[in-house]
Coordinates of C-alpha atoms in Angstrom, one line a residue:
M1 CA 4.6 -16.4 4.7
L2 CA 3.7 -15.8 8.6
R3 CA 5.3 -18.3 10.6
S4 CA 4.0 -20.6 14.0
G5 CA 4.1 -18.0 16.7
H6 CA 6.3 -14.8 14.8
R7 CA 4.8 -11.7 15.6
K8 CA 6.6 -8.3 13.5
S9 CA 8.6 -7.5 16.9
F10 CA 8.3 -3.3 17.9
R11 CA 11.6 -1.6 18.0
P12 CA 11.8 0.9 20.7
A13 CA 14.9 0.8 21.1
A14 CA 15.9 2.7 17.9
L15 CA 11.8 3.9 17.7
I16 CA 11.9 5.3 14.3
A17 CA 15.1 3.8 13.3
G18 CA 12.9 1.9 10.7
A19 CA 10.9 4.6 9.6
C20 CA 14.6 6.4 8.5
G21 CA 14.5 4.4 5.6
V22 CA 11.5 5.1 4.5
A23 CA 11.2 8.4 2.3
L24 CA 7.6 9.9 3.8
L25 CA 8.5 13.5 4.5
A26 CA 11.4 14.7 7.5
V27 CA 10.3 11.8 9.1
C28 CA 13.8 11.3 11.5
P29 CA 14.9 13.5 13.9
P30 CA 17.9 15.5 14.0
P31 CA 21.4 14.1 14.5
G32 CA 21.8 14.0 18.4
A33 CA 18.2 14.7 19.0
V34 CA 16.6 12.9 22.2
A35 CA 15.4 9.4 22.2
G36 CA 12.6 9.3 21.1
A37 CA 11.7 13.0 20.3
P38 CA 8.4 13.7 18.0
P39 CA 9.5 12.9 13.9
A40 CA 7.3 16.1 12.1
L41 CA 4.4 13.6 11.2
Q42 CA 3.5 14.1 15.0
D43 CA 0.6 16.3 15.6
P44 CA 2.1 19.3 16.3
N45 CA -0.6 20.1 18.9
L46 CA 0.4 17.0 20.9
P47 CA 2.8 19.0 23.6
A48 CA 5.0 15.3 24.5
L49 CA 8.0 15.3 26.5
P50 CA 10.3 13.6 25.0
R51 CA 11.6 9.9 26.4
S52 CA 14.6 9.4 28.0
A53 CA 17.3 6.1 26.7
E54 CA 16.2 4.6 30.4
E55 CA 12.6 5.2 29.4
I56 CA 12.5 3.6 26.2
A57 CA 14.3 0.8 28.5
R58 CA 11.7 -0.3 30.5
I59 CA 9.1 0.3 28.1
R60 CA 10.9 -2.2 25.8
G61 CA 10.1 -4.8 28.3
V62 CA 6.3 -4.0 29.1
L63 CA 5.4 -4.6 25.7
A64 CA 7.6 -7.8 24.7
P65 CA 5.3 -10.2 23.3
P66 CA 4.1 -13.0 25.6
T67 CA 5.9 -16.2 25.5
D68 CA 3.7 -17.4 28.9
F69 CA -0.3 -17.9 28.1
S70 CA -0.8 -19.6 31.5
A71 CA -1.8 -17.0 32.8
P72 CA -2.8 -12.8 31.7
E73 CA -0.1 -10.7 31.5
P74 CA -0.2 -7.5 34.1
F75 CA -2.7 -5.0 33.5
E76 CA -3.8 -6.6 30.4
A77 CA -7.8 -6.2 31.8
M78 CA -7.4 -2.7 31.8
P79 CA -7.2 -1.8 28.1
G80 CA -7.2 1.7 28.1
G81 CA -4.9 2.3 31.2
A82 CA -6.1 3.9 34.2
A83 CA -8.7 5.5 31.5
T84 CA -10.4 2.2 31.4
S85 CA -14.4 2.7 32.4
R86 CA -14.4 -0.4 35.2
K87 CA -19.3 -0.6 35.3
R88 CA -20.8 -3.1 35.1
P89 CA -20.9 -3.2 31.0
N90 CA -24.3 -2.5 29.8
G91 CA -25.9 -0.6 26.5
D92 CA -24.1 2.7 27.8
A93 CA -20.9 0.7 27.8
F94 CA -19.2 2.6 25.7
S95 CA -20.5 6.4 26.9
Q96 CA -18.4 6.3 29.9
S97 CA -16.2 8.8 30.4
S98 CA -12.2 8.2 31.5
A99 CA -12.6 7.2 34.9
N100 CA -9.1 8.7 35.4
M101 CA -11.1 12.2 34.5
P102 CA -10.2 15.0 37.1
F103 CA -13.7 16.2 38.7
E104 CA -13.2 19.3 36.9
R105 CA -13.5 18.4 33.2
E106 CA -16.5 16.2 33.8
L107 CA -18.6 19.3 32.9
D108 CA -17.0 19.7 29.7
F109 CA -17.4 16.0 28.7
K110 CA -21.4 16.0 29.5
L111 CA -21.3 19.1 27.4
G112 CA -19.7 17.8 24.4
N113 CA -21.9 14.6 25.1
G114 CA -24.8 16.9 24.5
L115 CA -23.2 18.3 21.3
F116 CA -22.5 14.6 19.8
R117 CA -26.7 14.1 20.8
K118 CA -28.0 17.5 19.6
L119 CA -30.6 17.2 16.7
W120 CA -30.1 19.6 14.4
V121 CA -32.5 21.3 12.5
S122 CA -33.1 23.0 8.6
S123 CA -32.8 27.0 8.5
P124 CA -34.1 29.0 9.4
S125 CA -35.2 28.2 12.3
S126 CA -36.5 29.6 15.7
T127 CA -33.7 27.2 17.0
R128 CA -31.1 29.6 16.1
A129 CA -28.5 27.0 18.5
S130 CA -29.3 24.2 16.5
D131 CA -30.4 25.1 12.8
G132 CA -27.9 24.5 10.2
L133 CA -29.0 21.6 8.7
G134 CA -27.5 20.4 5.7
P135 CA -28.8 21.2 2.8
L136 CA -28.1 17.7 2.1
Y137 CA -26.6 15.4 4.6
N138 CA -26.4 11.3 5.8
A139 CA -28.0 12.0 9.8
R140 CA -29.3 15.0 11.9
S141 CA -27.0 14.3 14.6
C142 CA -23.7 12.3 15.7
Q143 CA -25.4 9.8 17.7
R144 CA -27.8 9.2 14.6
C145 CA -24.9 7.1 13.1
H146 CA -23.1 6.6 16.4
L147 CA -26.0 5.1 18.2
K148 CA -24.7 5.0 21.6
D149 CA -21.3 6.0 20.4
G150 CA -21.2 2.3 18.9
R151 CA -20.8 0.4 15.6
G152 CA -23.0 1.4 12.8
H153 CA -24.9 -1.3 10.6
P154 CA -25.7 -1.7 6.8
P155 CA -29.4 -1.4 5.6
T156 CA -31.4 -4.0 6.8
G157 CA -33.9 -4.1 3.9
E158 CA -36.5 -2.9 6.0
A159 CA -39.0 0.2 5.3
K160 CA -37.9 1.8 9.0
D161 CA -34.4 1.5 8.3
R162 CA -32.8 4.1 6.3
S163 CA -29.3 3.0 7.0
V164 CA -28.5 6.6 8.2
S165 CA -24.9 4.6 9.5
T166 CA -24.3 3.8 6.0
F167 CA -23.0 6.3 3.3
L168 CA -20.7 5.4 0.3
R169 CA -18.0 8.0 -0.1
V170 CA -16.9 9.2 -3.5
S171 CA -14.0 10.1 -5.5
I172 CA -12.1 10.2 -9.1
P173 CA -8.8 9.9 -10.4
A174 CA -7.1 13.0 -10.6
P175 CA -3.3 13.9 -12.0
Q176 CA -0.4 13.3 -10.5
D177 CA 0.4 16.6 -11.2
S178 CA -2.2 18.8 -9.5
L179 CA -1.0 17.9 -6.1
P180 CA 0.2 20.6 -4.3
A181 CA 3.7 20.5 -3.4
A182 CA 3.9 19.3 0.1
L183 CA 1.8 16.4 -0.8
A184 CA 3.8 15.8 -4.3
A185 CA 6.7 15.2 -1.6
V186 CA 5.3 12.4 -0.1
E187 CA 5.9 9.3 -1.3
G188 CA 2.9 6.8 -2.6
Y189 CA 0.5 9.9 -2.5
I190 CA -2.1 9.1 -5.0
A191 CA -4.3 12.4 -6.3
T192 CA -7.4 12.1 -6.2
A193 CA -10.2 14.4 -6.6
P194 CA -14.1 14.6 -5.5
D195 CA -17.2 14.0 -8.0
P196 CA -17.5 17.4 -9.7
V197 CA -21.8 17.3 -8.8
Y198 CA -21.5 14.5 -5.1
G199 CA -18.5 16.1 -3.8
G200 CA -16.7 14.1 -1.5
Q201 CA -19.8 11.4 -0.1
L202 CA -22.7 10.8 -1.3
Q203 CA -26.1 11.7 1.1
D204 CA -29.2 10.3 0.9
F205 CA -31.1 13.4 2.9
G206 CA -32.4 16.8 2.2
T207 CA -33.8 19.4 3.9
P208 CA -37.4 20.0 2.9
G209 CA -37.6 21.0 -0.9
M210 CA -34.0 19.8 -1.4
V211 CA -33.6 16.5 -3.7
A212 CA -31.7 13.8 -1.9
E213 CA -28.1 12.8 -3.5
Y214 CA -29.0 8.9 -3.7
R215 CA -30.6 5.6 -2.4
L216 CA -28.2 3.3 -0.9
G217 CA -28.9 -0.1 -2.9
V218 CA -26.8 -3.5 -1.8
D219 CA -27.2 -6.6 -3.2
W220 CA -25.5 -9.9 -0.7
T221 CA -24.2 -13.1 -2.1
E222 CA -23.9 -16.1 -0.3
V223 CA -20.8 -18.3 -0.1
P224 CA -19.6 -21.3 1.4
V225 CA -16.1 -21.8 2.8
A226 CA -15.5 -25.1 4.3
L227 CA -13.9 -25.5 7.2
S228 CA -12.1 -28.5 9.3
G229 CA -13.8 -30.8 11.1
G230 CA -17.2 -30.8 8.8
E231 CA -17.8 -27.4 10.0
T232 CA -19.1 -24.7 7.1
A233 CA -19.5 -20.8 7.4
S234 CA -21.4 -18.7 4.4
L235 CA -19.6 -15.6 4.2
R236 CA -22.0 -12.7 2.4
R237 CA -20.5 -11.3 -0.8
P238 CA -21.9 -7.2 -1.0
E239 CA -22.7 -5.4 -4.7
W240 CA -23.3 -1.7 -3.7
R241 CA -25.1 0.3 -6.1
A242 CA -25.6 4.3 -5.5
E243 CA -29.9 4.5 -6.8
A244 CA -32.2 7.0 -7.8
L245 CA -29.2 9.6 -8.2
G246 CA -31.3 12.9 -8.0
Y247 CA -28.6 15.5 -9.5
G248 CA -27.2 13.5 -13.2
P249 CA -25.1 10.3 -13.4
L250 CA -21.6 9.9 -11.6
A251 CA -18.8 11.7 -13.3
E252 CA -16.7 9.7 -15.7
G253 CA -14.3 7.0 -13.5
A254 CA -15.7 7.9 -10.3
M255 CA -14.8 5.0 -7.6
L256 CA -17.6 4.5 -4.9
S257 CA -16.6 3.1 -1.2
P258 CA -18.8 1.6 1.5
R259 CA -18.6 3.0 4.9
V260 CA -20.3 2.2 8.2
A261 CA -19.9 4.2 11.1
P262 CA -17.2 2.5 13.8
Q263 CA -17.0 2.7 17.5
M264 CA -16.0 5.9 19.2
I265 CA -14.1 4.5 22.2
G266 CA -10.7 5.5 23.0
L267 CA -9.9 8.1 20.5
G268 CA -7.7 9.8 22.5
L269 CA -5.7 7.3 23.4
L270 CA -4.8 6.7 19.6
E271 CA -4.2 9.9 19.2
A272 CA -1.4 9.8 21.8
I273 CA 0.4 7.3 20.8
P274 CA 3.7 8.5 19.5
A275 CA 4.1 8.6 15.6
A276 CA 7.5 7.2 16.1
D277 CA 5.8 4.1 18.0
I278 CA 3.9 3.7 14.6
L279 CA 6.0 4.4 12.0
A280 CA 8.9 1.9 13.9
A281 CA 6.4 -0.6 12.6
A282 CA 6.1 0.3 9.1
D283 CA 8.0 -2.6 6.6
P284 CA 6.5 -1.7 3.3
E285 CA 9.1 -3.6 1.3
D286 CA 8.7 -6.5 3.9
A287 CA 12.3 -6.8 4.4
D288 CA 11.6 -9.3 7.5
G289 CA 10.5 -11.2 5.0
D290 CA 7.3 -12.1 6.9
G291 CA 4.6 -11.1 4.7
I292 CA 3.6 -8.1 6.2
S293 CA 4.4 -5.1 5.0
G294 CA 2.0 -2.6 7.5
R295 CA 2.5 1.3 5.7
A296 CA 1.7 4.7 7.3
N297 CA -0.3 6.6 5.2
I298 CA 0.4 10.4 5.3
V299 CA -2.7 12.9 5.1
W300 CA -3.1 16.6 4.3
S301 CA -4.2 18.2 7.9
E302 CA -5.8 21.3 8.0
E303 CA -5.3 21.5 11.0
A304 CA -1.8 21.5 11.2
R305 CA -2.0 22.6 7.6
R306 CA 1.5 20.1 6.7
P307 CA 0.7 16.2 5.9
L308 CA 1.0 14.5 9.1
L309 CA 0.4 10.5 9.9
G310 CA -3.3 9.5 9.5
R311 CA -4.4 7.6 12.3
F312 CA -8.4 7.4 12.1
G313 CA -10.8 6.3 10.0
L314 CA -11.1 3.0 7.5
K315 CA -8.0 4.1 5.3
A316 CA -6.6 6.0 8.5
G317 CA -8.1 9.3 6.2
M318 CA -7.7 11.5 8.9
A319 CA -4.6 12.3 10.9
T320 CA -6.7 14.4 14.7
V321 CA -9.5 13.8 16.5
S322 CA -10.6 17.3 16.0
E323 CA -10.7 17.0 12.4
Q324 CA -12.4 14.1 11.9
S325 CA -14.9 14.9 14.1
A326 CA -14.9 18.3 12.3
A327 CA -15.1 17.0 8.8
A328 CA -18.0 14.6 9.8
F329 CA -19.5 17.6 10.9
A330 CA -19.6 19.2 7.0
G331 CA -20.3 15.6 5.3
D332 CA -22.3 14.0 7.3
I333 CA -24.6 16.5 8.6
G334 CA -23.8 19.9 6.7
I335 CA -23.0 21.8 10.1
S336 CA -19.9 24.5 9.7
T337 CA -17.1 24.2 11.6
P338 CA -13.7 26.4 11.8
L339 CA -11.9 23.8 10.0
F340 CA -14.7 23.4 7.3
P341 CA -16.6 26.8 7.3
A342 CA -18.5 25.9 4.4
G343 CA -22.3 26.4 5.4
A344 CA -23.9 23.9 2.9
G345 CA -21.3 21.0 4.0
D346 CA -20.8 18.8 1.1
C347 CA -22.6 20.5 -1.6
T348 CA -20.9 22.0 -5.0
P349 CA -21.4 24.9 -6.8
A350 CA -23.0 22.8 -9.2
Q351 CA -25.8 21.8 -7.1
T352 CA -27.2 25.2 -7.3
A353 CA -30.0 25.0 -4.8
C354 CA -28.3 23.7 -2.1
I355 CA -25.4 26.4 -1.9
E356 CA -28.1 28.9 -2.9
A357 CA -30.0 27.8 0.6
P358 CA -29.8 29.6 4.0
D359 CA -27.8 28.4 6.8
G360 CA -27.5 28.6 10.2
G361 CA -24.2 30.2 10.7
D362 CA -24.5 32.7 13.0
A363 CA -22.7 36.2 13.6
I364 CA -22.2 35.6 17.3
H365 CA -20.5 32.5 16.3
G366 CA -18.3 34.0 13.5
G367 CA -20.8 32.9 11.2
L368 CA -20.3 29.6 11.9
E369 CA -22.4 26.6 13.0
A370 CA -20.5 25.2 15.0
D371 CA -17.6 27.7 16.6
A372 CA -14.4 27.1 17.9
E373 CA -16.0 26.0 21.6
A374 CA -18.8 23.5 20.3
M375 CA -15.7 21.7 18.1
R376 CA -14.4 22.2 21.7
L377 CA -16.0 20.3 23.5
V378 CA -17.2 17.6 21.0
T379 CA -13.3 16.4 20.9
F380 CA -13.0 16.4 23.8
Y381 CA -15.9 14.2 24.1
A382 CA -14.8 12.2 21.2
R383 CA -10.7 11.8 22.9
N384 CA -12.4 11.3 26.5
L385 CA -14.8 7.9 25.8
A386 CA -13.8 5.5 28.2
V387 CA -12.5 1.8 26.5
P388 CA -14.8 -0.3 29.0
A389 CA -11.8 -3.2 31.1
R390 CA -11.9 -7.0 29.8
R391 CA -14.3 -9.8 30.3
D392 CA -13.3 -12.8 31.7
W393 CA -9.3 -12.2 31.0
D394 CA -8.4 -14.8 32.8
A395 CA -10.7 -18.1 31.5
P396 CA -8.5 -20.8 30.3
E397 CA -10.3 -21.0 27.2
V398 CA -10.1 -17.1 26.7
L399 CA -5.9 -17.5 27.3
R400 CA -6.0 -20.6 25.4
G401 CA -7.5 -18.2 22.4
K402 CA -4.8 -15.7 23.4
Q403 CA -2.0 -18.5 22.4
V404 CA -3.4 -19.5 19.1
F405 CA -4.4 -15.5 18.7
H406 CA -0.5 -14.9 18.5
E407 CA 0.7 -18.2 16.8
T408 CA -1.9 -17.7 14.4
G409 CA 0.7 -14.5 13.2
C410 CA -2.5 -11.8 14.2
A411 CA -0.4 -9.7 16.7
A412 CA 1.6 -9.2 13.6
C413 CA -1.2 -6.7 12.6
H414 CA -3.0 -6.2 15.5
R415 CA -0.2 -5.1 17.5
P416 CA -1.8 -5.9 21.3
K417 CA -0.1 -2.8 23.0
F418 CA 1.3 0.2 23.3
V419 CA 2.4 3.0 25.8
T420 CA 1.5 6.9 24.8
A421 CA 3.1 9.6 25.5
R422 CA 4.0 12.0 28.1
L423 CA 0.9 14.9 27.3
T424 CA 1.7 18.2 29.3
D425 CA -2.5 18.9 29.1
R426 CA -4.4 15.8 28.8
P427 CA -4.4 13.6 31.5
E428 CA -6.0 11.3 31.3
Q429 CA -4.3 10.1 28.0
S430 CA -1.0 10.7 28.9
F431 CA 1.6 7.7 29.4
Q432 CA -0.9 5.0 30.0
L433 CA -0.2 1.2 29.0
I434 CA -3.0 0.4 26.6
W435 CA -4.6 -2.7 24.7
P436 CA -6.0 -1.4 20.9
Y437 CA -5.2 -4.7 19.5
T438 CA -3.9 -2.5 16.5
D439 CA -0.6 -0.7 14.8
L440 CA -2.7 1.7 13.0
L441 CA -0.9 1.0 9.8
L442 CA -2.1 0.3 6.4
H443 CA -2.1 -3.3 5.2
D444 CA -2.9 -4.9 1.7
M445 CA -6.0 -7.1 3.1
G446 CA -6.9 -8.6 -0.8
E447 CA -9.3 -8.8 -3.3
G448 CA -12.1 -10.0 -1.6
L449 CA -11.9 -6.6 0.7
A450 CA -10.8 -4.2 -1.9
D451 CA -12.9 -0.9 -2.6
H452 CA -10.8 0.2 -5.4
R453 CA -11.1 3.8 -3.7
P454 CA -7.2 5.0 -3.2
E455 CA -7.0 7.8 -0.4
A456 CA -4.2 8.8 0.6
R457 CA -1.4 7.1 0.3
A458 CA -3.7 4.1 0.8
T459 CA -4.0 1.9 -2.4
G460 CA -7.6 0.4 -3.0
R461 CA -7.0 -3.0 -1.9
E462 CA -5.7 -1.0 1.6
W463 CA -7.1 -1.0 5.1
R464 CA -6.1 0.6 8.6
T465 CA -5.9 -2.3 10.8
P466 CA -8.5 -1.8 12.8
P467 CA -8.7 -1.7 16.8
L468 CA -10.0 -4.6 18.5
W469 CA -10.6 -3.7 21.6
G470 CA -14.3 -3.6 22.8
V471 CA -14.7 -6.0 19.9
G472 CA -16.9 -8.4 22.1
L473 CA -19.1 -5.3 23.1
T474 CA -20.5 -5.0 19.8
A475 CA -24.2 -6.9 20.4
T476 CA -24.5 -5.4 24.2
V477 CA -24.1 -1.8 22.8
S478 CA -25.0 -1.8 19.2
G479 CA -27.6 -4.7 19.1
H480 CA -26.1 -6.4 16.6
T481 CA -22.5 -8.3 15.7
H482 CA -21.8 -6.3 12.0
F483 CA -18.2 -5.8 11.0
L484 CA -15.8 -4.6 8.6
H485 CA -15.9 -1.5 6.3
D486 CA -19.6 -2.0 5.3
G487 CA -20.5 -4.2 7.8
R488 CA -20.5 -7.5 5.4
A489 CA -19.5 -9.9 8.1
R490 CA -22.0 -11.2 10.8
S491 CA -19.6 -12.4 13.0
L492 CA -16.2 -12.7 14.6
L493 CA -15.9 -15.5 12.7
E494 CA -16.7 -14.1 9.0
A495 CA -14.3 -11.2 9.6
V496 CA -11.0 -13.0 10.4
L497 CA -12.5 -15.5 7.3
W498 CA -12.9 -12.2 5.3
H499 CA -9.1 -11.5 5.4
G500 CA -6.9 -11.9 2.7
G501 CA -3.8 -10.5 0.8
E502 CA -0.8 -9.8 3.5
A503 CA -3.5 -11.5 6.3
E504 CA -4.2 -15.1 4.1
A505 CA -1.6 -17.1 5.7
A506 CA -3.1 -16.6 9.4
R507 CA -6.9 -16.8 7.9
D508 CA -6.3 -20.3 6.4
R509 CA -4.6 -20.9 9.3
V510 CA -7.4 -20.7 11.0
V511 CA -9.5 -22.8 8.6
E512 CA -7.3 -25.5 9.1
M513 CA -7.2 -25.6 12.8
P514 CA -8.9 -28.0 15.1
G515 CA -12.1 -26.6 16.0
D516 CA -11.7 -26.3 19.4
D517 CA -8.7 -24.0 19.0
R518 CA -10.6 -21.7 16.3
A519 CA -13.7 -21.5 18.7
A520 CA -11.0 -20.5 21.7
L521 CA -9.3 -17.5 19.0
I522 CA -13.2 -16.2 19.2
R523 CA -13.5 -16.7 22.4
F524 CA -10.3 -14.7 23.2
L525 CA -11.8 -11.7 20.5
E526 CA -15.7 -11.5 22.5
S527 CA -13.8 -11.0 25.5
L528 CA -11.8 -8.3 24.5

């Protein structure tokens, strides 16, 4: 059980000492290595300088948990470090570039933005630079799901809402001996496979003449929750369905998981956190007895051609921003890229018409619909969507809410601070003090939030701790306040009340605390 005022401590003095006792892969550095050297699970495309013992000690002091809540901590108003956007928050608050971006790199950001917003069309087309859509797809552009680079929403039931920002992932159980050797060596890796007909996700649109795979259906049940002081709340429990299946039944044992598009800010900064710092907070056996047992997800990287630490996606199923972007192009839009070169996107051999349909691959682009240069620009854009500055971070009620946040145990998983690596080629993300409020680890969130669909090492009850930066601007940017992996929570309070498993003790404290403290906690979250 979490104790009042307790949070799992970050151990930068050892950095990877805590991870060395976890059998993942070759996580630990060789004897005599410089403290803070990147472990084998670090993205090899992230060139970082090693940290000296003196620098580690300095970082330890900076990242120490607060003891005084009467005033803000230094630099707390700048959650993205020097990259933080200080522009007046409005509907474009999540679409600003890193504030410390050199002028000569701004053109790449704008070009990446154009590709992110591009509406793709079906092949063949006279618009050769934009053809290749689908043939099965969930959206015609990245922006259609991540509207204004913000958070998606579950279907509203209105005829005009085709829920392009929500889809169902699908997989089936697979025998453990089907894993390649590199993944079989990862302790706890769970073997799954795509549905043999429908692939890895269900697409609810098709190009002209192509039958869509399904229609997303959901029923909601209201669940009342009694709070202290006579207050009440109501949670809505969803039952998701894949209706009107266009290619026959799903495979036996098919596991479905709803996913709402997350906000896009701060991705490059999360990628720049040294893997060793994330692994240091993992405690899979709950050795310190605090009830929190975060685990690292270890995933196969097509880019690195080996397992890496997962950071991105709702179950930390992707290791890098570039691979996450390429996978979305393939699965969501049906666009081929160097990492996923299939012209038919997520279509399977069982979907003959889809496989045989013309694609937009062009010889001038190496037979791809989005070539290496296009992916470089999109990745640069995604890495440099800035985190907005905090609002009211020094207001008395916000400071009180911050104290409640720590004393309730929320900071045990929603870890406030990191210092990014010293990078040799990414000045915007290099050596920044950031405040993402996540540990990027997997946690058992209880049966209420379980999707019963594993992903790499993540079980059907585990989810990655989502970053909280920018969460208070969701309504401003996205026009709604839907949270959690499937958008079931209609407010921040509802999102907190859905917490179970490792977070159940903290959730119960929120239910039982005085109403003024609960309001202060929400006010603090709204300031992030």
